[in-house]
Amino acid sequence: MPLSAITPEGTYDIRLDEPAPFNYVVETKRNVSGSQVMEVARELMEKDAVAHAANWSDIEPAYVPSAYQVKVFDVSGEWPVRVPFQL
């Protein structure tokens, strides 16, 4: 499903995941309005991914901020719609 599926009036959870193959959840922002999704996603990549990678990059070289993934989940419907993307 494309990013265009994110509507301004929708409500979403936005999750930052570690790089593959780890894929653990680093941070989740809940109940974000659709109009704020891109701003929150960018903040997760620019601040949270950078900070998390700085803590782990000495131990594991796969931890580079650009390798993290942001995933958006629709929380207003009957089932979640996962919209993965990277900034």
mmCIF file with all atom_site columns, C-alpha atoms in Angstrom:
data_model
loop_
_atom_site.group_PDB
_atom_site.id
_atom_site.type_symbol
_atom_site.label_atom_id
_atom_site.label_alt_id
_atom_site.label_comp_id
_atom_site.label_asym_id
_atom_site.label_entity_id
_atom_site.label_seq_id
_atom_site.pdbx_PDB_ins_code
_atom_site.Cartn_x
_atom_site.Cartn_y
_atom_site.Cartn_z
_atom_site.occupancy
_atom_site.B_iso_or_equiv
_atom_site.pdbx_formal_charge
_atom_site.auth_seq_id
_atom_site.auth_comp_id
_atom_site.auth_asym_id
_atom_site.auth_atom_id
_atom_site.pdbx_PDB_model_num
ATOM 1  C CA . MET A 1 1  ? 0.000   0.000  0.000  1.00 0.00 ? 1  MET A CA 1
ATOM 2  C CA . PRO A 1 2  ? 1.500   3.386  -0.968 1.00 0.00 ? 2  PRO A CA 1
ATOM 3  C CA . LEU A 1 3  ? 2.063   6.386  1.268  1.00 0.00 ? 3  LEU A CA 1
ATOM 4  C CA . SER A 1 4  ? -0.908  8.015  -0.422 1.00 0.00 ? 4  SER A CA 1
ATOM 5  C CA . ALA A 1 5  ? -3.040  5.651  1.701  1.00 0.00 ? 5  ALA A CA 1
ATOM 6  C CA . ILE A 1 6  ? -2.212  7.856  4.693  1.00 0.00 ? 6  ILE A CA 1
ATOM 7  C CA . THR A 1 7  ? -5.048  10.329 5.021  1.00 0.00 ? 7  THR A CA 1
ATOM 8  C CA . PRO A 1 8  ? -4.876  13.618 6.982  1.00 0.00 ? 8  PRO A CA 1
ATOM 9  C CA . GLU A 1 9  ? -7.951  12.674 9.026  1.00 0.00 ? 9  GLU A CA 1
ATOM 10 C CA . GLY A 1 10 ? -6.632  9.198  9.900  1.00 0.00 ? 10 GLY A CA 1
ATOM 11 C CA . THR A 1 11 ? -4.884  8.163  13.093 1.00 0.00 ? 11 THR A CA 1
ATOM 12 C CA . TYR A 1 12 ? -1.677  6.139  12.937 1.00 0.00 ? 12 TYR A CA 1
ATOM 13 C CA . ASP A 1 13 ? 1.023   4.505  15.003 1.00 0.00 ? 13 ASP A CA 1
ATOM 14 C CA . ILE A 1 14 ? 4.524   5.165  13.701 1.00 0.00 ? 14 ILE A CA 1
ATOM 15 C CA . ARG A 1 15 ? 7.273   2.723  14.585 1.00 0.00 ? 15 ARG A CA 1
ATOM 16 C CA . LEU A 1 16 ? 11.040  2.899  14.209 1.00 0.00 ? 16 LEU A CA 1
ATOM 17 C CA . ASP A 1 17 ? 12.685  -0.511 13.758 1.00 0.00 ? 17 ASP A CA 1
ATOM 18 C CA . GLU A 1 18 ? 16.351  -1.460 13.999 1.00 0.00 ? 18 GLU A CA 1
ATOM 19 C CA . PRO A 1 19 ? 18.160  -2.444 10.803 1.00 0.00 ? 19 PRO A CA 1
ATOM 20 C CA . ALA A 1 20 ? 17.793  -5.973 9.431  1.00 0.00 ? 20 ALA A CA 1
ATOM 21 C CA . PRO A 1 21 ? 18.481  -8.629 10.580 1.00 0.00 ? 21 PRO A CA 1
ATOM 22 C CA . PHE A 1 22 ? 17.710  -7.306 14.072 1.00 0.00 ? 22 PHE A CA 1
ATOM 23 C CA . ASN A 1 23 ? 14.370  -5.524 13.444 1.00 0.00 ? 23 ASN A CA 1
ATOM 24 C CA . TYR A 1 24 ? 13.612  -4.780 17.084 1.00 0.00 ? 24 TYR A CA 1
ATOM 25 C CA . VAL A 1 25 ? 11.319  -1.847 17.818 1.00 0.00 ? 25 VAL A CA 1
ATOM 26 C CA . VAL A 1 26 ? 13.304  1.204  18.918 1.00 0.00 ? 26 VAL A CA 1
ATOM 27 C CA . GLU A 1 27 ? 10.459  3.691  19.391 1.00 0.00 ? 27 GLU A CA 1
ATOM 28 C CA . THR A 1 28 ? 6.726   3.938  18.730 1.00 0.00 ? 28 THR A CA 1
ATOM 29 C CA . LYS A 1 29 ? 4.684   7.123  18.473 1.00 0.00 ? 29 LYS A CA 1
ATOM 30 C CA . ARG A 1 30 ? 1.003   6.395  18.981 1.00 0.00 ? 30 ARG A CA 1
ATOM 31 C CA . ASN A 1 31 ? -2.164  8.130  17.812 1.00 0.00 ? 31 ASN A CA 1
ATOM 32 C CA . VAL A 1 32 ? -0.456  10.444 15.344 1.00 0.00 ? 32 VAL A CA 1
ATOM 33 C CA . SER A 1 33 ? -2.773  12.365 13.020 1.00 0.00 ? 33 SER A CA 1
ATOM 34 C CA . GLY A 1 34 ? -2.277  11.691 9.336  1.00 0.00 ? 34 GLY A CA 1
ATOM 35 C CA . SER A 1 35 ? -1.225  15.287 8.766  1.00 0.00 ? 35 SER A CA 1
ATOM 36 C CA . GLN A 1 36 ? 1.715   14.777 11.147 1.00 0.00 ? 36 GLN A CA 1
ATOM 37 C CA . VAL A 1 37 ? 2.918   11.361 9.930  1.00 0.00 ? 37 VAL A CA 1
ATOM 38 C CA . MET A 1 38 ? 5.773   12.603 7.749  1.00 0.00 ? 38 MET A CA 1
ATOM 39 C CA . GLU A 1 39 ? 7.010   15.064 10.379 1.00 0.00 ? 39 GLU A CA 1
ATOM 40 C CA . VAL A 1 40 ? 7.033   12.401 13.104 1.00 0.00 ? 40 VAL A CA 1
ATOM 41 C CA . ALA A 1 41 ? 8.634   9.828  10.799 1.00 0.00 ? 41 ALA A CA 1
ATOM 42 C CA . ARG A 1 42 ? 11.374  12.280 9.853  1.00 0.00 ? 42 ARG A CA 1
ATOM 43 C CA . GLU A 1 43 ? 12.020  13.042 13.528 1.00 0.00 ? 43 GLU A CA 1
ATOM 44 C CA . LEU A 1 44 ? 12.311  9.329  14.302 1.00 0.00 ? 44 LEU A CA 1
ATOM 45 C CA . MET A 1 45 ? 14.878  8.927  11.524 1.00 0.00 ? 45 MET A CA 1
ATOM 46 C CA . GLU A 1 46 ? 16.836  12.106 12.218 1.00 0.00 ? 46 GLU A CA 1
ATOM 47 C CA . LYS A 1 47 ? 16.920  11.931 16.018 1.00 0.00 ? 47 LYS A CA 1
ATOM 48 C CA . ASP A 1 48 ? 15.983  8.506  17.362 1.00 0.00 ? 48 ASP A CA 1
ATOM 49 C CA . ALA A 1 49 ? 17.707  6.402  14.684 1.00 0.00 ? 49 ALA A CA 1
ATOM 50 C CA . VAL A 1 50 ? 20.856  8.523  14.903 1.00 0.00 ? 50 VAL A CA 1
ATOM 51 C CA . ALA A 1 51 ? 20.966  8.314  18.712 1.00 0.00 ? 51 ALA A CA 1
ATOM 52 C CA . HIS A 1 52 ? 20.250  4.570  18.764 1.00 0.00 ? 52 HIS A CA 1
ATOM 53 C CA . ALA A 1 53 ? 22.843  3.851  16.081 1.00 0.00 ? 53 ALA A CA 1
ATOM 54 C CA . ALA A 1 54 ? 25.446  5.856  18.007 1.00 0.00 ? 54 ALA A CA 1
ATOM 55 C CA . ASN A 1 55 ? 24.917  3.573  21.009 1.00 0.00 ? 55 ASN A CA 1
ATOM 56 C CA . TRP A 1 56 ? 25.334  0.355  19.024 1.00 0.00 ? 56 TRP A CA 1
ATOM 57 C CA . SER A 1 57 ? 27.578  1.083  16.035 1.00 0.00 ? 57 SER A CA 1
ATOM 58 C CA . ASP A 1 58 ? 30.793  0.295  17.946 1.00 0.00 ? 58 ASP A CA 1
ATOM 59 C CA . ILE A 1 59 ? 29.473  -3.202 18.637 1.00 0.00 ? 59 ILE A CA 1
ATOM 60 C CA . GLU A 1 60 ? 27.712  -3.924 15.338 1.00 0.00 ? 60 GLU A CA 1
ATOM 61 C CA . PRO A 1 61 ? 28.505  -2.122 12.061 1.00 0.00 ? 61 PRO A CA 1
ATOM 62 C CA . ALA A 1 62 ? 24.972  -2.737 10.699 1.00 0.00 ? 62 ALA A CA 1
ATOM 63 C CA . TYR A 1 63 ? 23.710  0.006  13.001 1.00 0.00 ? 63 TYR A CA 1
ATOM 64 C CA . VAL A 1 64 ? 23.786  2.993  10.674 1.00 0.00 ? 64 VAL A CA 1
ATOM 65 C CA . PRO A 1 65 ? 20.887  5.477  10.799 1.00 0.00 ? 65 PRO A CA 1
ATOM 66 C CA . SER A 1 66 ? 19.984  5.103  7.133  1.00 0.00 ? 66 SER A CA 1
ATOM 67 C CA . ALA A 1 67 ? 19.406  1.347  7.627  1.00 0.00 ? 67 ALA A CA 1
ATOM 68 C CA . TYR A 1 68 ? 16.601  1.873  10.178 1.00 0.00 ? 68 TYR A CA 1
ATOM 69 C CA . GLN A 1 69 ? 13.007  1.584  8.971  1.00 0.00 ? 69 GLN A CA 1
ATOM 70 C CA . VAL A 1 70 ? 9.917   3.582  9.793  1.00 0.00 ? 70 VAL A CA 1
ATOM 71 C CA . LYS A 1 71 ? 6.609   1.725  9.573  1.00 0.00 ? 71 LYS A CA 1
ATOM 72 C CA . VAL A 1 72 ? 3.174   3.290  9.747  1.00 0.00 ? 72 VAL A CA 1
ATOM 73 C CA . PHE A 1 73 ? 0.166   1.374  11.051 1.00 0.00 ? 73 PHE A CA 1
ATOM 74 C CA . ASP A 1 74 ? -3.455  2.437  10.624 1.00 0.00 ? 74 ASP A CA 1
ATOM 75 C CA . VAL A 1 75 ? -5.094  2.318  14.055 1.00 0.00 ? 75 VAL A CA 1
ATOM 76 C CA . SER A 1 76 ? -8.556  3.598  13.111 1.00 0.00 ? 76 SER A CA 1
ATOM 77 C CA . GLY A 1 77 ? -9.716  0.637  11.013 1.00 0.00 ? 77 GLY A CA 1
ATOM 78 C CA . GLU A 1 78 ? -10.607 -2.948 11.771 1.00 0.00 ? 78 GLU A CA 1
ATOM 79 C CA . TRP A 1 79 ? -7.171  -4.172 10.681 1.00 0.00 ? 79 TRP A CA 1
ATOM 80 C CA . PRO A 1 80 ? -3.765  -2.478 10.579 1.00 0.00 ? 80 PRO A CA 1
ATOM 81 C CA . VAL A 1 81 ? -2.392  -1.270 7.282  1.00 0.00 ? 81 VAL A CA 1
ATOM 82 C CA . ARG A 1 82 ? 1.377   -1.416 7.305  1.00 0.00 ? 82 ARG A CA 1
ATOM 83 C CA . VAL A 1 83 ? 3.050   1.187  5.128  1.00 0.00 ? 83 VAL A CA 1
ATOM 84 C CA . PRO A 1 84 ? 6.834   0.729  5.315  1.00 0.00 ? 84 PRO A CA 1
ATOM 85 C CA . PHE A 1 85 ? 9.082   3.475  4.040  1.00 0.00 ? 85 PHE A CA 1
ATOM 86 C CA . GLN A 1 86 ? 12.446  5.064  4.584  1.00 0.00 ? 86 GLN A CA 1
ATOM 87 C CA . LEU A 1 87 ? 13.262  8.751  4.550  1.00 0.00 ? 87 LEU A CA 1
#
